[in-house]
Amino acid sequence: MSGGGTLSRRLFLAAPLAVAACQASPGVVDGHDVARVERYLNTTRGLTASVVQTWPDGGIGEGTLSYDPGNLRLDYRTPHTMRLVAAGGHLVFRDAQRQSVTRMNLSHQPLGLLLATPVHLGGGVEVTAIRHGANVLQISMARSDNPSQGLLTLGFADFAGQLSLVAIDLLDARHNSTRLHLTDVRTGTDFPPGFFSLDAPL
């Protein structure tokens, strides 16, 4: 991360997903696909992955992503040691180099759509588009009452009916975008107590 990074760069995880394999135009929202994504997000336990994050200014960070329903943690190795933890409707970002701690509420941020417990893609959440590619499923969503607050798009590998999260893109209210590209995705990790604590020091 270059000096003078902004909150929109570090925290407002945002961007319309552009999974390369998804070339088709948005189609009719398929309730079966919606149900599959809901089930994946609500039942996938102990997910870990290597992650490359691209910020709105083109800066790159690398590290590890950890997910349990309702909880997300990003541990950055580059450009320097940082940690983002989101749980219980709030987010805390710690930056070792700047010795700073930033806290924010997720109720008006697109990342909050991923961390509802349980995730329900209906009612207060509107699925705006579903795209299919070769073994790829892409789904976009926004808050029904205020879609201008941001767009969350998730990309999944889709093999033999089994989904695996491979990308998270969000677009915030200011149209700042950030992409998280996931590789080496694994599930079943037994996270220790307090792993997703908002108060744990870096």
mmCIF file with all atom_site columns, C-alpha atoms in Angstrom:
data_model
loop_
_atom_site.group_PDB
_atom_site.id
_atom_site.type_symbol
_atom_site.label_atom_id
_atom_site.label_alt_id
_atom_site.label_comp_id
_atom_site.label_asym_id
_atom_site.label_entity_id
_atom_site.label_seq_id
_atom_site.pdbx_PDB_ins_code
_atom_site.Cartn_x
_atom_site.Cartn_y
_atom_site.Cartn_z
_atom_site.occupancy
_atom_site.B_iso_or_equiv
_atom_site.pdbx_formal_charge
_atom_site.auth_seq_id
_atom_site.auth_comp_id
_atom_site.auth_asym_id
_atom_site.auth_atom_id
_atom_site.pdbx_PDB_model_num
ATOM 1   C CA . MET A 1 1   ? 0.000   0.000   0.000   1.00 0.00 ? 1   MET A CA 1
ATOM 2   C CA . SER A 1 2   ? 1.382   3.364   -0.911  1.00 0.00 ? 2   SER A CA 1
ATOM 3   C CA . GLY A 1 3   ? 1.595   6.157   1.637   1.00 0.00 ? 3   GLY A CA 1
ATOM 4   C CA . GLY A 1 4   ? -1.489  8.268   2.291   1.00 0.00 ? 4   GLY A CA 1
ATOM 5   C CA . GLY A 1 5   ? -3.911  5.396   1.665   1.00 0.00 ? 5   GLY A CA 1
ATOM 6   C CA . THR A 1 6   ? -7.535  6.297   2.281   1.00 0.00 ? 6   THR A CA 1
ATOM 7   C CA . LEU A 1 7   ? -10.327 4.516   4.098   1.00 0.00 ? 7   LEU A CA 1
ATOM 8   C CA . SER A 1 8   ? -12.016 3.943   0.770   1.00 0.00 ? 8   SER A CA 1
ATOM 9   C CA . ARG A 1 9   ? -8.904  2.083   -0.305  1.00 0.00 ? 9   ARG A CA 1
ATOM 10  C CA . ARG A 1 10  ? -8.381  0.046   2.823   1.00 0.00 ? 10  ARG A CA 1
ATOM 11  C CA . LEU A 1 11  ? -11.837 -0.561  4.186   1.00 0.00 ? 11  LEU A CA 1
ATOM 12  C CA . PHE A 1 12  ? -14.704 0.106   1.827   1.00 0.00 ? 12  PHE A CA 1
ATOM 13  C CA . LEU A 1 13  ? -14.197 -3.262  0.171   1.00 0.00 ? 13  LEU A CA 1
ATOM 14  C CA . ALA A 1 14  ? -16.021 -2.535  -3.050  1.00 0.00 ? 14  ALA A CA 1
ATOM 15  C CA . ALA A 1 15  ? -16.242 -3.460  -6.744  1.00 0.00 ? 15  ALA A CA 1
ATOM 16  C CA . PRO A 1 16  ? -18.387 -4.969  -9.461  1.00 0.00 ? 16  PRO A CA 1
ATOM 17  C CA . LEU A 1 17  ? -17.091 -8.489  -10.005 1.00 0.00 ? 17  LEU A CA 1
ATOM 18  C CA . ALA A 1 18  ? -15.690 -9.215  -13.436 1.00 0.00 ? 18  ALA A CA 1
ATOM 19  C CA . VAL A 1 19  ? -14.974 -12.931 -13.360 1.00 0.00 ? 19  VAL A CA 1
ATOM 20  C CA . ALA A 1 20  ? -13.295 -13.414 -16.714 1.00 0.00 ? 20  ALA A CA 1
ATOM 21  C CA . ALA A 1 21  ? -15.285 -16.504 -17.583 1.00 0.00 ? 21  ALA A CA 1
ATOM 22  C CA . CYS A 1 22  ? -18.601 -14.716 -17.102 1.00 0.00 ? 22  CYS A CA 1
ATOM 23  C CA . GLN A 1 23  ? -19.243 -13.151 -20.448 1.00 0.00 ? 23  GLN A CA 1
ATOM 24  C CA . ALA A 1 24  ? -23.029 -13.350 -20.532 1.00 0.00 ? 24  ALA A CA 1
ATOM 25  C CA . SER A 1 25  ? -25.372 -10.475 -19.839 1.00 0.00 ? 25  SER A CA 1
ATOM 26  C CA . PRO A 1 26  ? -27.352 -10.542 -16.580 1.00 0.00 ? 26  PRO A CA 1
ATOM 27  C CA . GLY A 1 27  ? -30.196 -13.010 -16.861 1.00 0.00 ? 27  GLY A CA 1
ATOM 28  C CA . VAL A 1 28  ? -33.370 -13.730 -15.000 1.00 0.00 ? 28  VAL A CA 1
ATOM 29  C CA . VAL A 1 29  ? -32.634 -14.263 -11.319 1.00 0.00 ? 29  VAL A CA 1
ATOM 30  C CA . ASP A 1 30  ? -32.853 -18.014 -10.740 1.00 0.00 ? 30  ASP A CA 1
ATOM 31  C CA . GLY A 1 31  ? -34.279 -18.945 -7.358  1.00 0.00 ? 31  GLY A CA 1
ATOM 32  C CA . HIS A 1 32  ? -32.363 -22.224 -7.417  1.00 0.00 ? 32  HIS A CA 1
ATOM 33  C CA . ASP A 1 33  ? -29.038 -20.406 -7.764  1.00 0.00 ? 33  ASP A CA 1
ATOM 34  C CA . VAL A 1 34  ? -30.013 -17.959 -5.012  1.00 0.00 ? 34  VAL A CA 1
ATOM 35  C CA . ALA A 1 35  ? -30.818 -20.861 -2.693  1.00 0.00 ? 35  ALA A CA 1
ATOM 36  C CA . ARG A 1 36  ? -27.488 -22.539 -3.497  1.00 0.00 ? 36  ARG A CA 1
ATOM 37  C CA . VAL A 1 37  ? -25.540 -19.381 -2.616  1.00 0.00 ? 37  VAL A CA 1
ATOM 38  C CA . GLU A 1 38  ? -27.538 -18.855 0.582   1.00 0.00 ? 38  GLU A CA 1
ATOM 39  C CA . ARG A 1 39  ? -26.857 -22.425 1.641   1.00 0.00 ? 39  ARG A CA 1
ATOM 40  C CA . TYR A 1 40  ? -23.140 -22.103 0.885   1.00 0.00 ? 40  TYR A CA 1
ATOM 41  C CA . LEU A 1 41  ? -22.725 -18.894 2.891   1.00 0.00 ? 41  LEU A CA 1
ATOM 42  C CA . ASN A 1 42  ? -24.738 -20.189 5.842   1.00 0.00 ? 42  ASN A CA 1
ATOM 43  C CA . THR A 1 43  ? -23.206 -23.661 6.106   1.00 0.00 ? 43  THR A CA 1
ATOM 44  C CA . THR A 1 44  ? -19.575 -23.292 5.000   1.00 0.00 ? 44  THR A CA 1
ATOM 45  C CA . ARG A 1 45  ? -17.465 -23.545 8.125   1.00 0.00 ? 45  ARG A CA 1
ATOM 46  C CA . GLY A 1 46  ? -13.807 -22.854 8.649   1.00 0.00 ? 46  GLY A CA 1
ATOM 47  C CA . LEU A 1 47  ? -13.029 -21.423 5.214   1.00 0.00 ? 47  LEU A CA 1
ATOM 48  C CA . THR A 1 48  ? -9.473  -20.235 4.645   1.00 0.00 ? 48  THR A CA 1
ATOM 49  C CA . ALA A 1 49  ? -7.841  -19.012 1.443   1.00 0.00 ? 49  ALA A CA 1
ATOM 50  C CA . SER A 1 50  ? -4.875  -17.125 0.104   1.00 0.00 ? 50  SER A CA 1
ATOM 51  C CA . VAL A 1 51  ? -6.067  -13.713 -1.033  1.00 0.00 ? 51  VAL A CA 1
ATOM 52  C CA . VAL A 1 52  ? -4.841  -10.971 -3.328  1.00 0.00 ? 52  VAL A CA 1
ATOM 53  C CA . GLN A 1 53  ? -6.678  -7.692  -2.795  1.00 0.00 ? 53  GLN A CA 1
ATOM 54  C CA . THR A 1 54  ? -6.715  -4.859  -5.305  1.00 0.00 ? 54  THR A CA 1
ATOM 55  C CA . TRP A 1 55  ? -7.666  -1.443  -3.920  1.00 0.00 ? 55  TRP A CA 1
ATOM 56  C CA . PRO A 1 56  ? -9.376  1.341   -5.910  1.00 0.00 ? 56  PRO A CA 1
ATOM 57  C CA . ASP A 1 57  ? -6.050  3.049   -6.661  1.00 0.00 ? 57  ASP A CA 1
ATOM 58  C CA . GLY A 1 58  ? -4.563  -0.165  -8.041  1.00 0.00 ? 58  GLY A CA 1
ATOM 59  C CA . GLY A 1 59  ? -2.522  -0.996  -4.946  1.00 0.00 ? 59  GLY A CA 1
ATOM 60  C CA . ILE A 1 60  ? -2.104  -4.688  -4.157  1.00 0.00 ? 60  ILE A CA 1
ATOM 61  C CA . GLY A 1 61  ? -2.117  -6.503  -0.834  1.00 0.00 ? 61  GLY A CA 1
ATOM 62  C CA . GLU A 1 62  ? -1.616  -10.206 -0.163  1.00 0.00 ? 62  GLU A CA 1
ATOM 63  C CA . GLY A 1 63  ? -2.454  -12.377 2.786   1.00 0.00 ? 63  GLY A CA 1
ATOM 64  C CA . THR A 1 64  ? -4.924  -14.871 4.182   1.00 0.00 ? 64  THR A CA 1
ATOM 65  C CA . LEU A 1 65  ? -8.727  -14.730 4.332   1.00 0.00 ? 65  LEU A CA 1
ATOM 66  C CA . SER A 1 66  ? -10.708 -16.603 6.981   1.00 0.00 ? 66  SER A CA 1
ATOM 67  C CA . TYR A 1 67  ? -14.505 -16.985 6.999   1.00 0.00 ? 67  TYR A CA 1
ATOM 68  C CA . ASP A 1 68  ? -17.145 -18.504 9.213   1.00 0.00 ? 68  ASP A CA 1
ATOM 69  C CA . PRO A 1 69  ? -20.820 -17.540 8.791   1.00 0.00 ? 69  PRO A CA 1
ATOM 70  C CA . GLY A 1 70  ? -21.117 -13.997 10.143  1.00 0.00 ? 70  GLY A CA 1
ATOM 71  C CA . ASN A 1 71  ? -17.355 -13.542 10.504  1.00 0.00 ? 71  ASN A CA 1
ATOM 72  C CA . LEU A 1 72  ? -14.530 -12.463 8.206   1.00 0.00 ? 72  LEU A CA 1
ATOM 73  C CA . ARG A 1 73  ? -10.852 -11.893 8.895   1.00 0.00 ? 73  ARG A CA 1
ATOM 74  C CA . LEU A 1 74  ? -8.099  -10.705 6.560   1.00 0.00 ? 74  LEU A CA 1
ATOM 75  C CA . ASP A 1 75  ? -4.472  -10.986 7.659   1.00 0.00 ? 75  ASP A CA 1
ATOM 76  C CA . TYR A 1 76  ? -2.204  -9.043  5.314   1.00 0.00 ? 76  TYR A CA 1
ATOM 77  C CA . ARG A 1 77  ? 1.478   -9.853  4.805   1.00 0.00 ? 77  ARG A CA 1
ATOM 78  C CA . THR A 1 78  ? 2.051   -7.241  2.114   1.00 0.00 ? 78  THR A CA 1
ATOM 79  C CA . PRO A 1 79  ? 2.487   -4.374  1.619   1.00 0.00 ? 79  PRO A CA 1
ATOM 80  C CA . HIS A 1 80  ? 2.918   -4.573  5.414   1.00 0.00 ? 80  HIS A CA 1
ATOM 81  C CA . THR A 1 81  ? 1.270   -6.203  8.426   1.00 0.00 ? 81  THR A CA 1
ATOM 82  C CA . MET A 1 82  ? -2.426  -5.314  8.725   1.00 0.00 ? 82  MET A CA 1
ATOM 83  C CA . ARG A 1 83  ? -5.534  -7.088  9.940   1.00 0.00 ? 83  ARG A CA 1
ATOM 84  C CA . LEU A 1 84  ? -9.213  -6.578  9.185   1.00 0.00 ? 84  LEU A CA 1
ATOM 85  C CA . VAL A 1 85  ? -11.848 -8.324  11.315  1.00 0.00 ? 85  VAL A CA 1
ATOM 86  C CA . ALA A 1 86  ? -15.568 -8.041  10.611  1.00 0.00 ? 86  ALA A CA 1
ATOM 87  C CA . ALA A 1 87  ? -18.122 -9.586  12.962  1.00 0.00 ? 87  ALA A CA 1
ATOM 88  C CA . GLY A 1 88  ? -21.356 -8.668  14.695  1.00 0.00 ? 88  GLY A CA 1
ATOM 89  C CA . GLY A 1 89  ? -22.126 -5.891  12.231  1.00 0.00 ? 89  GLY A CA 1
ATOM 90  C CA . HIS A 1 90  ? -18.856 -4.046  12.857  1.00 0.00 ? 90  HIS A CA 1
ATOM 91  C CA . LEU A 1 91  ? -15.390 -3.910  11.331  1.00 0.00 ? 91  LEU A CA 1
ATOM 92  C CA . VAL A 1 92  ? -12.013 -3.182  12.914  1.00 0.00 ? 92  VAL A CA 1
ATOM 93  C CA . PHE A 1 93  ? -8.907  -2.521  10.830  1.00 0.00 ? 93  PHE A CA 1
ATOM 94  C CA . ARG A 1 94  ? -5.453  -2.521  12.433  1.00 0.00 ? 94  ARG A CA 1
ATOM 95  C CA . ASP A 1 95  ? -2.372  -1.239  10.656  1.00 0.00 ? 95  ASP A CA 1
ATOM 96  C CA . ALA A 1 96  ? 0.947   -2.112  12.297  1.00 0.00 ? 96  ALA A CA 1
ATOM 97  C CA . GLN A 1 97  ? 3.017   0.332   10.248  1.00 0.00 ? 97  GLN A CA 1
ATOM 98  C CA . ARG A 1 98  ? 0.796   3.306   11.019  1.00 0.00 ? 98  ARG A CA 1
ATOM 99  C CA . GLN A 1 99  ? -0.004  2.036   14.522  1.00 0.00 ? 99  GLN A CA 1
ATOM 100 C CA . SER A 1 100 ? -3.639  2.846   13.852  1.00 0.00 ? 100 SER A CA 1
ATOM 101 C CA . VAL A 1 101 ? -6.980  1.248   14.637  1.00 0.00 ? 101 VAL A CA 1
ATOM 102 C CA . THR A 1 102 ? -10.092 2.112   12.596  1.00 0.00 ? 102 THR A CA 1
ATOM 103 C CA . ARG A 1 103 ? -13.598 1.001   13.514  1.00 0.00 ? 103 ARG A CA 1
ATOM 104 C CA . MET A 1 104 ? -16.738 1.204   11.414  1.00 0.00 ? 104 MET A CA 1
ATOM 105 C CA . ASN A 1 105 ? -20.327 -0.011  11.284  1.00 0.00 ? 105 ASN A CA 1
ATOM 106 C CA . LEU A 1 106 ? -21.234 -2.342  8.431   1.00 0.00 ? 106 LEU A CA 1
ATOM 107 C CA . SER A 1 107 ? -24.943 -1.560  8.358   1.00 0.00 ? 107 SER A CA 1
ATOM 108 C CA . HIS A 1 108 ? -24.526 0.737   5.345   1.00 0.00 ? 108 HIS A CA 1
ATOM 109 C CA . GLN A 1 109 ? -21.568 -1.000  3.692   1.00 0.00 ? 109 GLN A CA 1
ATOM 110 C CA . PRO A 1 110 ? -21.818 -3.742  1.042   1.00 0.00 ? 110 PRO A CA 1
ATOM 111 C CA . LEU A 1 111 ? -19.544 -6.051  3.049   1.00 0.00 ? 111 LEU A CA 1
ATOM 112 C CA . GLY A 1 112 ? -22.315 -6.251  5.639   1.00 0.00 ? 112 GLY A CA 1
ATOM 113 C CA . LEU A 1 113 ? -24.463 -8.177  3.139   1.00 0.00 ? 113 LEU A CA 1
ATOM 114 C CA . LEU A 1 114 ? -22.007 -11.066 3.289   1.00 0.00 ? 114 LEU A CA 1
ATOM 115 C CA . LEU A 1 115 ? -21.914 -11.197 7.080   1.00 0.00 ? 115 LEU A CA 1
ATOM 116 C CA . ALA A 1 116 ? -25.581 -11.218 8.065   1.00 0.00 ? 116 ALA A CA 1
ATOM 117 C CA . THR A 1 117 ? -26.523 -14.176 10.249  1.00 0.00 ? 117 THR A CA 1
ATOM 118 C CA . PRO A 1 118 ? -28.098 -15.943 8.586   1.00 0.00 ? 118 PRO A CA 1
ATOM 119 C CA . VAL A 1 119 ? -27.578 -14.646 5.059   1.00 0.00 ? 119 VAL A CA 1
ATOM 120 C CA . HIS A 1 120 ? -30.989 -14.264 3.425   1.00 0.00 ? 120 HIS A CA 1
ATOM 121 C CA . LEU A 1 121 ? -31.011 -13.189 -0.208  1.00 0.00 ? 121 LEU A CA 1
ATOM 122 C CA . GLY A 1 122 ? -34.485 -11.766 -0.246  1.00 0.00 ? 122 GLY A CA 1
ATOM 123 C CA . GLY A 1 123 ? -36.579 -9.193  1.570   1.00 0.00 ? 123 GLY A CA 1
ATOM 124 C CA . GLY A 1 124 ? -34.033 -6.625  2.681   1.00 0.00 ? 124 GLY A CA 1
ATOM 125 C CA . VAL A 1 125 ? -31.472 -7.906  0.166   1.00 0.00 ? 125 VAL A CA 1
ATOM 126 C CA . GLU A 1 126 ? -32.122 -7.705  -3.573  1.00 0.00 ? 126 GLU A CA 1
ATOM 127 C CA . VAL A 1 127 ? -30.286 -10.029 -5.947  1.00 0.00 ? 127 VAL A CA 1
ATOM 128 C CA . THR A 1 128 ? -29.610 -7.736  -8.899  1.00 0.00 ? 128 THR A CA 1
ATOM 129 C CA . ALA A 1 129 ? -27.948 -10.156 -11.327 1.00 0.00 ? 129 ALA A CA 1
ATOM 130 C CA . ILE A 1 130 ? -26.797 -13.736 -11.772 1.00 0.00 ? 130 ILE A CA 1
ATOM 131 C CA . ARG A 1 131 ? -24.308 -14.711 -14.455 1.00 0.00 ? 131 ARG A CA 1
ATOM 132 C CA . HIS A 1 132 ? -23.082 -18.115 -15.535 1.00 0.00 ? 132 HIS A CA 1
ATOM 133 C CA . GLY A 1 133 ? -19.821 -18.926 -17.244 1.00 0.00 ? 133 GLY A CA 1
ATOM 134 C CA . ALA A 1 134 ? -17.836 -22.104 -17.820 1.00 0.00 ? 134 ALA A CA 1
ATOM 135 C CA . ASN A 1 135 ? -17.911 -23.641 -14.327 1.00 0.00 ? 135 ASN A CA 1
ATOM 136 C CA . VAL A 1 136 ? -18.431 -20.180 -12.827 1.00 0.00 ? 136 VAL A CA 1
ATOM 137 C CA . LEU A 1 137 ? -21.389 -18.576 -11.055 1.00 0.00 ? 137 LEU A CA 1
ATOM 138 C CA . GLN A 1 138 ? -21.502 -14.852 -10.284 1.00 0.00 ? 138 GLN A CA 1
ATOM 139 C CA . ILE A 1 139 ? -24.163 -13.206 -8.131  1.00 0.00 ? 139 ILE A CA 1
ATOM 140 C CA . SER A 1 140 ? -24.644 -9.504  -7.360  1.00 0.00 ? 140 SER A CA 1
ATOM 141 C CA . MET A 1 141 ? -26.735 -8.040  -4.548  1.00 0.00 ? 141 MET A CA 1
ATOM 142 C CA . ALA A 1 142 ? -27.633 -4.759  -2.856  1.00 0.00 ? 142 ALA A CA 1
ATOM 143 C CA . ARG A 1 143 ? -29.861 -3.532  -0.047  1.00 0.00 ? 143 ARG A CA 1
ATOM 144 C CA . SER A 1 144 ? -33.441 -3.383  -1.276  1.00 0.00 ? 144 SER A CA 1
ATOM 145 C CA . ASP A 1 145 ? -34.298 -0.146  0.529   1.00 0.00 ? 145 ASP A CA 1
ATOM 146 C CA . ASN A 1 146 ? -31.159 1.717   -0.558  1.00 0.00 ? 146 ASN A CA 1
ATOM 147 C CA . PRO A 1 147 ? -29.206 0.066   -3.390  1.00 0.00 ? 147 PRO A CA 1
ATOM 148 C CA . SER A 1 148 ? -27.043 3.168   -3.770  1.00 0.00 ? 148 SER A CA 1
ATOM 149 C CA . GLN A 1 149 ? -25.243 2.175   -0.544  1.00 0.00 ? 149 GLN A CA 1
ATOM 150 C CA . GLY A 1 150 ? -23.217 -0.314  -2.518  1.00 0.00 ? 150 GLY A CA 1
ATOM 151 C CA . LEU A 1 151 ? -23.081 -3.494  -4.535  1.00 0.00 ? 151 LEU A CA 1
ATOM 152 C CA . LEU A 1 152 ? -21.651 -6.835  -3.425  1.00 0.00 ? 152 LEU A CA 1
ATOM 153 C CA . THR A 1 153 ? -20.732 -9.392  -6.067  1.00 0.00 ? 153 THR A CA 1
ATOM 154 C CA . LEU A 1 154 ? -19.516 -12.880 -5.265  1.00 0.00 ? 154 LEU A CA 1
ATOM 155 C CA . GLY A 1 155 ? -17.800 -15.215 -7.709  1.00 0.00 ? 155 GLY A CA 1
ATOM 156 C CA . PHE A 1 156 ? -17.903 -18.979 -7.275  1.00 0.00 ? 156 PHE A CA 1
ATOM 157 C CA . ALA A 1 157 ? -16.259 -21.877 -9.012  1.00 0.00 ? 157 ALA A CA 1
ATOM 158 C CA . ASP A 1 158 ? -19.113 -24.251 -9.849  1.00 0.00 ? 158 ASP A CA 1
ATOM 159 C CA . PHE A 1 159 ? -18.088 -27.834 -10.528 1.00 0.00 ? 159 PHE A CA 1
ATOM 160 C CA . ALA A 1 160 ? -20.498 -30.765 -10.434 1.00 0.00 ? 160 ALA A CA 1
ATOM 161 C CA . GLY A 1 161 ? -23.000 -28.639 -8.543  1.00 0.00 ? 161 GLY A CA 1
ATOM 162 C CA . GLN A 1 162 ? -20.501 -27.754 -5.814  1.00 0.00 ? 162 GLN A CA 1
ATOM 163 C CA . LEU A 1 163 ? -19.754 -24.086 -5.162  1.00 0.00 ? 163 LEU A CA 1
ATOM 164 C CA . SER A 1 164 ? -16.441 -22.660 -3.962  1.00 0.00 ? 164 SER A CA 1
ATOM 165 C CA . LEU A 1 165 ? -15.954 -18.951 -3.290  1.00 0.00 ? 165 LEU A CA 1
ATOM 166 C CA . VAL A 1 166 ? -13.194 -17.502 -5.492  1.00 0.00 ? 166 VAL A CA 1
ATOM 167 C CA . ALA A 1 167 ? -13.824 -13.736 -5.573  1.00 0.00 ? 167 ALA A CA 1
ATOM 168 C CA . ILE A 1 168 ? -15.423 -10.958 -3.525  1.00 0.00 ? 168 ILE A CA 1
ATOM 169 C CA . ASP A 1 169 ? -16.036 -7.596  -5.167  1.00 0.00 ? 169 ASP A CA 1
ATOM 170 C CA . LEU A 1 170 ? -17.821 -4.615  -3.709  1.00 0.00 ? 170 LEU A CA 1
ATOM 171 C CA . LEU A 1 171 ? -18.786 -1.217  -5.018  1.00 0.00 ? 171 LEU A CA 1
ATOM 172 C CA . ASP A 1 172 ? -19.358 1.467   -2.400  1.00 0.00 ? 172 ASP A CA 1
ATOM 173 C CA . ALA A 1 173 ? -21.627 4.500   -2.517  1.00 0.00 ? 173 ALA A CA 1
ATOM 174 C CA . ARG A 1 174 ? -18.828 6.568   -4.061  1.00 0.00 ? 174 ARG A CA 1
ATOM 175 C CA . HIS A 1 175 ? -18.192 3.929   -6.733  1.00 0.00 ? 175 HIS A CA 1
ATOM 176 C CA . ASN A 1 176 ? -14.849 2.991   -5.225  1.00 0.00 ? 176 ASN A CA 1
ATOM 177 C CA . SER A 1 177 ? -14.081 -0.626  -5.985  1.00 0.00 ? 177 SER A CA 1
ATOM 178 C CA . THR A 1 178 ? -11.942 -3.331  -4.421  1.00 0.00 ? 178 THR A CA 1
ATOM 179 C CA . ARG A 1 179 ? -11.455 -6.950  -5.454  1.00 0.00 ? 179 ARG A CA 1
ATOM 180 C CA . LEU A 1 180 ? -10.452 -9.941  -3.392  1.00 0.00 ? 180 LEU A CA 1
ATOM 181 C CA . HIS A 1 181 ? -9.246  -12.887 -5.453  1.00 0.00 ? 181 HIS A CA 1
ATOM 182 C CA . LEU A 1 182 ? -9.140  -16.180 -3.529  1.00 0.00 ? 182 LEU A CA 1
ATOM 183 C CA . THR A 1 183 ? -6.957  -19.215 -4.239  1.00 0.00 ? 183 THR A CA 1
ATOM 184 C CA . ASP A 1 184 ? -6.166  -22.415 -2.347  1.00 0.00 ? 184 ASP A CA 1
ATOM 185 C CA . VAL A 1 185 ? -9.637  -22.321 -0.780  1.00 0.00 ? 185 VAL A CA 1
ATOM 186 C CA . ARG A 1 186 ? -10.126 -24.847 2.011   1.00 0.00 ? 186 ARG A CA 1
ATOM 187 C CA . THR A 1 187 ? -12.888 -25.523 4.512   1.00 0.00 ? 187 THR A CA 1
ATOM 188 C CA . GLY A 1 188 ? -13.141 -27.241 7.869   1.00 0.00 ? 188 GLY A CA 1
ATOM 189 C CA . THR A 1 189 ? -10.540 -25.175 9.725   1.00 0.00 ? 189 THR A CA 1
ATOM 190 C CA . ASP A 1 190 ? -11.127 -25.180 13.475  1.00 0.00 ? 190 ASP A CA 1
ATOM 191 C CA . PHE A 1 191 ? -10.621 -21.537 14.428  1.00 0.00 ? 191 PHE A CA 1
ATOM 192 C CA . PRO A 1 192 ? -9.481  -20.998 18.030  1.00 0.00 ? 192 PRO A CA 1
ATOM 193 C CA . PRO A 1 193 ? -11.640 -19.071 20.514  1.00 0.00 ? 193 PRO A CA 1
ATOM 194 C CA . GLY A 1 194 ? -11.414 -15.323 19.971  1.00 0.00 ? 194 GLY A CA 1
ATOM 195 C CA . PHE A 1 195 ? -10.088 -15.691 16.431  1.00 0.00 ? 195 PHE A CA 1
ATOM 196 C CA . PHE A 1 196 ? -12.718 -13.238 15.128  1.00 0.00 ? 196 PHE A CA 1
ATOM 197 C CA . SER A 1 197 ? -12.564 -10.928 18.161  1.00 0.00 ? 197 SER A CA 1
ATOM 198 C CA . LEU A 1 198 ? -12.760 -7.251  17.236  1.00 0.00 ? 198 LEU A CA 1
ATOM 199 C CA . ASP A 1 199 ? -10.623 -6.383  20.245  1.00 0.00 ? 199 ASP A CA 1
ATOM 200 C CA . ALA A 1 200 ? -7.684  -8.723  19.746  1.00 0.00 ? 200 ALA A CA 1
ATOM 201 C CA . PRO A 1 201 ? -4.428  -6.765  19.271  1.00 0.00 ? 201 PRO A CA 1
ATOM 202 C CA . LEU A 1 202 ? -2.428  -7.142  16.067  1.00 0.00 ? 202 LEU A CA 1
#
